[in-house]
Coordinates of C-alpha atoms and ligand atoms in Angstrom, one line a residue:
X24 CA -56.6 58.8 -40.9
X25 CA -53.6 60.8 -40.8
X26 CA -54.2 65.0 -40.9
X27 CA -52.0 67.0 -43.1
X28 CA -51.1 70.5 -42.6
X29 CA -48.4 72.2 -44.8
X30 CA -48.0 76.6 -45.5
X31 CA -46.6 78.8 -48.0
X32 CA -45.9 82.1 -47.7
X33 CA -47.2 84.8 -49.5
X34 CA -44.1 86.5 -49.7
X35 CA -44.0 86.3 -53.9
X36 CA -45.4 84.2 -57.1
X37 CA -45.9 80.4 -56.2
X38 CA -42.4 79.2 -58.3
X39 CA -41.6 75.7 -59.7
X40 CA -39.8 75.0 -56.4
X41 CA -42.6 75.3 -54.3
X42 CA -44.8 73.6 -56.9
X43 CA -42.4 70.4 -57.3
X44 CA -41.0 71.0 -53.7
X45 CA -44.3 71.1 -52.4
X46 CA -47.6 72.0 -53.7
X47 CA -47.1 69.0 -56.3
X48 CA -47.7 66.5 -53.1
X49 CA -50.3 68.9 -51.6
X50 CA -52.7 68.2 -54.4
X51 CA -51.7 64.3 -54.3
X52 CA -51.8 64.3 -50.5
X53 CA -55.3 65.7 -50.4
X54 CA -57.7 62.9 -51.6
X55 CA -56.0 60.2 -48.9
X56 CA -55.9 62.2 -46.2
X57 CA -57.9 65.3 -44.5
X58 CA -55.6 68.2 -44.9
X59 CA -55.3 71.8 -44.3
X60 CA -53.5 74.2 -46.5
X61 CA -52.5 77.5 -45.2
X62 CA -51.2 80.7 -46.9
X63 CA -49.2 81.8 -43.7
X64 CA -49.1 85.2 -43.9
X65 CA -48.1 86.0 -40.3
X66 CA -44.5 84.2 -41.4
X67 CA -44.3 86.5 -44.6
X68 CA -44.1 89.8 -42.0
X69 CA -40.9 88.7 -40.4
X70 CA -38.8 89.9 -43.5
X71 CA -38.8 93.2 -44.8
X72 CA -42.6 93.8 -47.2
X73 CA -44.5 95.4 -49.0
X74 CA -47.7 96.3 -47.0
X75 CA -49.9 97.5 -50.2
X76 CA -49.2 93.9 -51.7
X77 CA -49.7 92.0 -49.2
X78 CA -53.5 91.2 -49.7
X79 CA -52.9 91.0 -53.7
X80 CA -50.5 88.4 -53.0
X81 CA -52.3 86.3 -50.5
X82 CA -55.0 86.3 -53.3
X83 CA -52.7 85.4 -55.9
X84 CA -51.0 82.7 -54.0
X85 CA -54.7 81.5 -53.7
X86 CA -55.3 81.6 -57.0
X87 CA -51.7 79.5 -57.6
X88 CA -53.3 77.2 -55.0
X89 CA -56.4 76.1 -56.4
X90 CA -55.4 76.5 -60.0
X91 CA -52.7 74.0 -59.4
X92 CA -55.3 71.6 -58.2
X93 CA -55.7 72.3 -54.3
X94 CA -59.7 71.1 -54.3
X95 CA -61.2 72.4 -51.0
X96 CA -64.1 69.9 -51.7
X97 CA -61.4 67.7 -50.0
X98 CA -59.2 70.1 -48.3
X99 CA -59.9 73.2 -45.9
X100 CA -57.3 76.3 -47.7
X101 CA -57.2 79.7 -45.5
X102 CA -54.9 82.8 -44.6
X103 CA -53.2 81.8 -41.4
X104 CA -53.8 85.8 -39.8
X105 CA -57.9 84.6 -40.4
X106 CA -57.0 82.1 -37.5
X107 CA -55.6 84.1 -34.3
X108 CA -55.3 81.0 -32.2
X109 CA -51.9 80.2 -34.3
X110 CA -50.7 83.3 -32.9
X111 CA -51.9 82.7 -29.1
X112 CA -50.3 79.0 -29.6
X113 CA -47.0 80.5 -30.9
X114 CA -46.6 82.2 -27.8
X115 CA -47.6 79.0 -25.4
X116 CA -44.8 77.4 -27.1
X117 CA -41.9 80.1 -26.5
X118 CA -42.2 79.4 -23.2
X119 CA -41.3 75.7 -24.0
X120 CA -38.7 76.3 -26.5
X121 CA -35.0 76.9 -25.9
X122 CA -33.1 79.8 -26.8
X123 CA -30.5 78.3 -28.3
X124 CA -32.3 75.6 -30.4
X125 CA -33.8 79.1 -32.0
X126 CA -30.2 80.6 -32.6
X127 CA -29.0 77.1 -34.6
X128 CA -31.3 77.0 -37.2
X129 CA -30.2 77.2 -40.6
X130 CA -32.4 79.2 -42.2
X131 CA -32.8 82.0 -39.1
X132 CA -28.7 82.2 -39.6
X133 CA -28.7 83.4 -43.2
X134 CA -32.1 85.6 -43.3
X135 CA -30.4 86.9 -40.4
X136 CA -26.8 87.7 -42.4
X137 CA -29.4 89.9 -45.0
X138 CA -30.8 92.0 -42.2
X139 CA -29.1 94.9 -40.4
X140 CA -31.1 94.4 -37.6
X141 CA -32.5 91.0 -36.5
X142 CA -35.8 90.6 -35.5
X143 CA -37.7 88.4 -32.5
X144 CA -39.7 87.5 -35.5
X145 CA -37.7 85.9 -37.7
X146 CA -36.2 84.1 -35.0
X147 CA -39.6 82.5 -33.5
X148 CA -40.4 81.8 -37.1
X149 CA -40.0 77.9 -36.3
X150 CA -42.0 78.6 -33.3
X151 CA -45.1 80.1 -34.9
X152 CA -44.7 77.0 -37.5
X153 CA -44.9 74.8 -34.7
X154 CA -47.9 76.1 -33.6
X155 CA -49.4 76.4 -37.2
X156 CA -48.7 72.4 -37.5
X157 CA -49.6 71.2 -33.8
X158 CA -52.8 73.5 -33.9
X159 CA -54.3 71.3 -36.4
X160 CA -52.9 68.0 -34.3
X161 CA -51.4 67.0 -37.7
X162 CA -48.9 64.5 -38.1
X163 CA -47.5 64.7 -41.3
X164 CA -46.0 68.0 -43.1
X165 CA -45.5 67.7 -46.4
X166 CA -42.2 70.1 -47.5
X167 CA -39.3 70.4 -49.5
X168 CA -35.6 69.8 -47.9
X169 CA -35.2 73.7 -46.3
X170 CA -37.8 73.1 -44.1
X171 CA -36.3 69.4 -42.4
X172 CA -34.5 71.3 -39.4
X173 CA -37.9 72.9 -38.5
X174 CA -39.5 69.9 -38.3
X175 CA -36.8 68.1 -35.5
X176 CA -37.9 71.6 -33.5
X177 CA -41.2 71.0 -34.0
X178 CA -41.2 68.0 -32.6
X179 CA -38.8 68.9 -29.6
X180 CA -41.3 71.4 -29.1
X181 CA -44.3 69.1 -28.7
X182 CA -42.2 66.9 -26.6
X183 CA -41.4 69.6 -24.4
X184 CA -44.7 71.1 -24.4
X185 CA -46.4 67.4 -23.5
X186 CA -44.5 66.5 -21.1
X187 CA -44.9 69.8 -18.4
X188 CA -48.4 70.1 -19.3
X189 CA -50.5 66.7 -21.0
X190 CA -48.3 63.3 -21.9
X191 CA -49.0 62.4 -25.4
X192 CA -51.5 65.6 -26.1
X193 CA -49.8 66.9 -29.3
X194 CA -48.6 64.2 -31.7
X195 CA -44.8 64.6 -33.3
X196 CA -45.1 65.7 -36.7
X197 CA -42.9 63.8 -39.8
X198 CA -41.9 65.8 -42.6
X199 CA -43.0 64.1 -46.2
X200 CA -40.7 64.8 -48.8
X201 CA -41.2 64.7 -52.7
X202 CA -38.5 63.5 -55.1
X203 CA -37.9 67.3 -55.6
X204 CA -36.6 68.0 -52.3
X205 CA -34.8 71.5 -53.5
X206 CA -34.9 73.1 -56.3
X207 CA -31.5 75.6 -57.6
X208 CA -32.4 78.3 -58.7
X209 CA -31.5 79.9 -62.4
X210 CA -28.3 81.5 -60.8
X211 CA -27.5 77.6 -61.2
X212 CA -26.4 77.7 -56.9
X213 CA -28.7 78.6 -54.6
X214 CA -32.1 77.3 -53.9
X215 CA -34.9 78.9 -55.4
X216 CA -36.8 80.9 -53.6
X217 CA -38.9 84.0 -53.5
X218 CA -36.8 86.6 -51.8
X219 CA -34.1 85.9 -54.6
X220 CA -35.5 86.4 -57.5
X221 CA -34.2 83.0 -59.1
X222 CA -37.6 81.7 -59.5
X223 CA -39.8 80.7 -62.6
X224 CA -43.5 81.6 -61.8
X225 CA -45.8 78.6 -62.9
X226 CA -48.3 80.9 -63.3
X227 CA -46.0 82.6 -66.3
X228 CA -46.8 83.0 -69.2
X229 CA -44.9 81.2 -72.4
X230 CA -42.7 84.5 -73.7
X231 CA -41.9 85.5 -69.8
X232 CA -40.8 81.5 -69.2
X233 CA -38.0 81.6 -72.0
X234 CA -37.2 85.3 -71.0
X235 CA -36.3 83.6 -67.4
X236 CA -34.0 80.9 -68.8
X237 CA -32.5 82.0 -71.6
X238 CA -29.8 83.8 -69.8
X239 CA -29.9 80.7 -66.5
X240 CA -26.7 79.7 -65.2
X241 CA -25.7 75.9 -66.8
X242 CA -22.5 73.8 -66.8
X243 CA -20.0 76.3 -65.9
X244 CA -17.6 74.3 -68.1
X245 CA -19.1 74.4 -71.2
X246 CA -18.3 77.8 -72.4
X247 CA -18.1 77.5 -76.4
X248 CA -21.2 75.7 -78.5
X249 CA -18.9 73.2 -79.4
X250 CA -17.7 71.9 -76.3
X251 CA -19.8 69.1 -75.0
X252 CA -21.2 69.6 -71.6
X253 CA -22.0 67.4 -68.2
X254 CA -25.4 66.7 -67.6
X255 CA -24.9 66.2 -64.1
X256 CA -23.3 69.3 -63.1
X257 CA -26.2 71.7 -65.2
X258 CA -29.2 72.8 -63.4
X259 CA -31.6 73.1 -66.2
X260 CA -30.7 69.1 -66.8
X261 CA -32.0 68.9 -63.2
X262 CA -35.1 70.6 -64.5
X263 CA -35.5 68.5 -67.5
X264 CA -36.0 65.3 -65.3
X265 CA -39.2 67.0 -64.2
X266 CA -40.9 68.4 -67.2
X267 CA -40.0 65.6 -69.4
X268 CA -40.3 62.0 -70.2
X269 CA -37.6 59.3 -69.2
X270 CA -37.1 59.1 -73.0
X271 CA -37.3 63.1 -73.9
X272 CA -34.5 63.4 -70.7
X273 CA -32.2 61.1 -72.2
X274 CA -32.0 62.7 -75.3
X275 CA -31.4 66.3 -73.5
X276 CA -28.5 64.3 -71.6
X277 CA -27.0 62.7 -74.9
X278 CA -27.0 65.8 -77.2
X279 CA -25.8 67.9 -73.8
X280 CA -22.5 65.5 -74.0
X281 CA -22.4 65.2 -77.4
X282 CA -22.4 68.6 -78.2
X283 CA -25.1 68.1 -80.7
X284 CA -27.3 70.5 -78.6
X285 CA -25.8 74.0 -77.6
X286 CA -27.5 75.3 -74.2
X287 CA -30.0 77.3 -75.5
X288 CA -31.3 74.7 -77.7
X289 CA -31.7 72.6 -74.1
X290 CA -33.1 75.7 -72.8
X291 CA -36.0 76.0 -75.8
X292 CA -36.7 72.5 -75.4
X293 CA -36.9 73.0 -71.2
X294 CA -39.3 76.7 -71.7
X295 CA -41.5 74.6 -73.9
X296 CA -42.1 71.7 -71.7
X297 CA -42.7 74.0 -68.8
X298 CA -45.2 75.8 -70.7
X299 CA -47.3 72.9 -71.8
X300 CA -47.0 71.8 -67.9
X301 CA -48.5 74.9 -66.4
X302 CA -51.3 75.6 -69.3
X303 CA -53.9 74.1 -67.9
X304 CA -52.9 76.1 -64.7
X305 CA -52.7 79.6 -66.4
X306 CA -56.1 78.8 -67.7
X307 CA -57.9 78.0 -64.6
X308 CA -55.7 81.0 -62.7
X309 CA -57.4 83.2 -65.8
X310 CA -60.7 82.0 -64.6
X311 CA -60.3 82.3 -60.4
X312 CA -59.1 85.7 -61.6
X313 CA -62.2 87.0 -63.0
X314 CA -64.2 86.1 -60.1
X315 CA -61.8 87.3 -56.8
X316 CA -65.4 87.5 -54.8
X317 CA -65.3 83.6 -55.5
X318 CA -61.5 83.6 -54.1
X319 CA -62.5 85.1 -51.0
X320 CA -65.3 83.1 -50.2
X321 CA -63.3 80.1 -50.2
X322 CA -60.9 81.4 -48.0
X323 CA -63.3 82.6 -45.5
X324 CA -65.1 79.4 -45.5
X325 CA -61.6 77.6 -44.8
X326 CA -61.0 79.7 -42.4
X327 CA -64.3 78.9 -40.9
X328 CA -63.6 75.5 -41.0
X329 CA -60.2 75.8 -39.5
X330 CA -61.3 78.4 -36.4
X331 CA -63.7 75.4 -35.4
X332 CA -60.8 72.7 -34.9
X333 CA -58.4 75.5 -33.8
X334 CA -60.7 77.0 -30.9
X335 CA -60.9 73.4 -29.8
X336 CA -57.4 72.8 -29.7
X337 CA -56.8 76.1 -27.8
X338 CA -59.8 75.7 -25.2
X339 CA -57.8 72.4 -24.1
X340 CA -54.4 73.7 -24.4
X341 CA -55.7 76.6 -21.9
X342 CA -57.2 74.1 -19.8
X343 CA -53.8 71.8 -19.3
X344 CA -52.0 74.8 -18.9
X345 CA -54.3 76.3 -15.7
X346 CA -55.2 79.2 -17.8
X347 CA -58.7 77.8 -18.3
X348 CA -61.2 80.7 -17.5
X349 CA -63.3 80.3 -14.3
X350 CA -60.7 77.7 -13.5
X351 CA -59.1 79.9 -10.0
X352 CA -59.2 77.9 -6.9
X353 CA -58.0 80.6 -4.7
Ligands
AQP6 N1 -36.4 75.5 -54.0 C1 -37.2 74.7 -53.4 N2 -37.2 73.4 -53.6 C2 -38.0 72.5 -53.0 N3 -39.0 73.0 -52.2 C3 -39.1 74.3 -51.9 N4 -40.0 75.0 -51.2 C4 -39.6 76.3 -51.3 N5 -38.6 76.5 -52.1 C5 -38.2 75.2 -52.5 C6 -41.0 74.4 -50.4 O1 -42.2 75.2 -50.7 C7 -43.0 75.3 -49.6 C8 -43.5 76.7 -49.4 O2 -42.4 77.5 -49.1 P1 -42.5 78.9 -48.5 O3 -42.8 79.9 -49.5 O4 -43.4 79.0 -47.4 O5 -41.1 79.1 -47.8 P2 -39.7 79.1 -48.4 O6 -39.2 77.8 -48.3 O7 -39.0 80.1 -47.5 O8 -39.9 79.6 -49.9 P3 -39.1 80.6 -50.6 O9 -39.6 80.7 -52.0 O10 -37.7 80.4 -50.4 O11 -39.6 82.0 -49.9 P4 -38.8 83.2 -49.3 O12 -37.8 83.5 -50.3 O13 -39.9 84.2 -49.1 O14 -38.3 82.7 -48.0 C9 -42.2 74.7 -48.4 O15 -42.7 73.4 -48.1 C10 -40.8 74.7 -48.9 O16 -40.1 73.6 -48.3

């Protein structure tokens, strides 16, 4: 059986991109295979935070978790800083990983554009993924499109690791994409994500939903009511395709073209169908709220469950590497 391991960070609300991107295959992914789930925290400190909301958040995104179906009767869900050994595996692997292959990565090069000053952080950030993935030995990572690149260094970074210290020790991760492989944002361009504040919550509620869209960026083209628009080129068309039926997705596409529809017509239809989506979600969140003692004691039996394969994987990686204690010959 394969093992799964896949992160989020609790750098914001869980948003529809890293629900459809991701967390939407989590929740499939978990009754085939065994599968860890980890709110990776330690990756959330490499950007600029806010240190009071850090724990809220990492609670909330845990609440976002398991009220969008993660089931830890079939999964193991912790907070990665529970689990030091990603830490002390992070570092085994910088002195495996090039430089360079570090400096090339898409997503280091425009976090690092935001930032006055660049940190070692941000730049090991694949590193400390690495280690998250390879801890666990798992071989498949199910993510959304932004995360590919990290993947081919994750790999490079077993290969490299396995073949100074153990051939075939850590296995070469694939990524598993969903059909929502990125998600654009309401600005209409880039992909949504946390840090930009182009995101729909799923944990919204109905009035806050259609607040979000009604202004969102659609076919540039289409500027009066009457002119008819292009499907194709308007992201909430995009979004349609996942809130609604083949049959309820046609009919956005023929009255968008027609004219018969003006955008924020499309957009009541689009805030309803997201709603009805994510009720069932808000509910449950509603519930995991009123008990946050419940929340915690989840997470600290995942990461219970997690420290046990984890301190396994490390006692061996020691061992390969002659660090192993009681190991000197001289
Ligand atoms: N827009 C997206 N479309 C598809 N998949 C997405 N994911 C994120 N955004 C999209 C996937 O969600 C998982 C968790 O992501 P993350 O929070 O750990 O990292 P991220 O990709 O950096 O997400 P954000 O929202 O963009 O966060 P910030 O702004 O804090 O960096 C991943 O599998 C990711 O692929």
């Amino acid at each position: 059986m394969s093992r799964i391991f896949s992160g989020i960070q609790p750098s914001g609300e869980l948003h529809i991109g890293n629900y459809l991107g991701a967390v939407e295959n989590w929740v499939r992914l978990q009754r085939q295979h065994e599968c860890l789930i980890c709110i990776v925290d330690y990756h959330a400190i490499t950007q600029d935070y806010d240190v009071s909301a850090l724990q809220r958040r990492t609670h909330e995104m845990a609440i976002g978790l398991l009220a969008s179906g993660i089931d830890t009767d079939d999964c193991i869900l912790f907070t990665q800083s529970h689990v030091p050994e990603h830490t002390e595996l992070a570092w085994v692997f910088m002195s495996v990983t090039p430089l360079g292959d570090l400096e090339r990565m898409t997503q280091f090069k425009d976090k690092s554009k935001k930032q006055e000053s660049i940190r070692a952080g941000l730049m090991n950030y694949p590193v400390l993924q690495a280690a998250d993935v390879l801890l666990y030995k798992a071989d498949r990572v199910p993510v959304g499109e932004d995360q590919v690149q990290h993947l081919e260094l994750m790999r490079e970074i077993a290969r490299k690791w396995n073949a100074r210290y153990c051939d075939g020790y850590f296995p070469e991760p694939k990524a598993q994409l969903t059909r929502a492989r990125r998600i654009i944002g309401l600005d209409g361009s880039a992909k949504m994500s946390k840090s930009l504040g182009n995101t729909i919550g799923i944990l919204e509620e109905p009035e806050s939903i259609w607040k979000l869209l009604r202004p969102a960026v659609t076919d540039p083209a289409r500027i009066r009511r009457s002119d008819p628009g292009d499907p194709d080129k308007c992201n909430i068309y995009s979004l349609h395709k996942y809130f609604g039926s083949e049959d309820q997705t046609a009919e956005v596409a023929s009255n968008c073209r027609s004219a018969g529809w003006g955008c924020i017509d499309c957009k009541k239809v689009l805030s309803e169908a997201i709603s009805v989506h994510f009720r069932p979600v808000r509910e449950r969140a509603a519930d995991l709220r009123a008990n946050p003692a419940r929340v915690r004691e989840i997470l600290g039996a995942g990461a219970a469950k997690a420290r046990s394969i984890a301190g396994e994987t490390i006692r061996e990686v020691r061992e390969h590497m002659g660090l192993r204690e009681g190991s000197a010959s001289w």
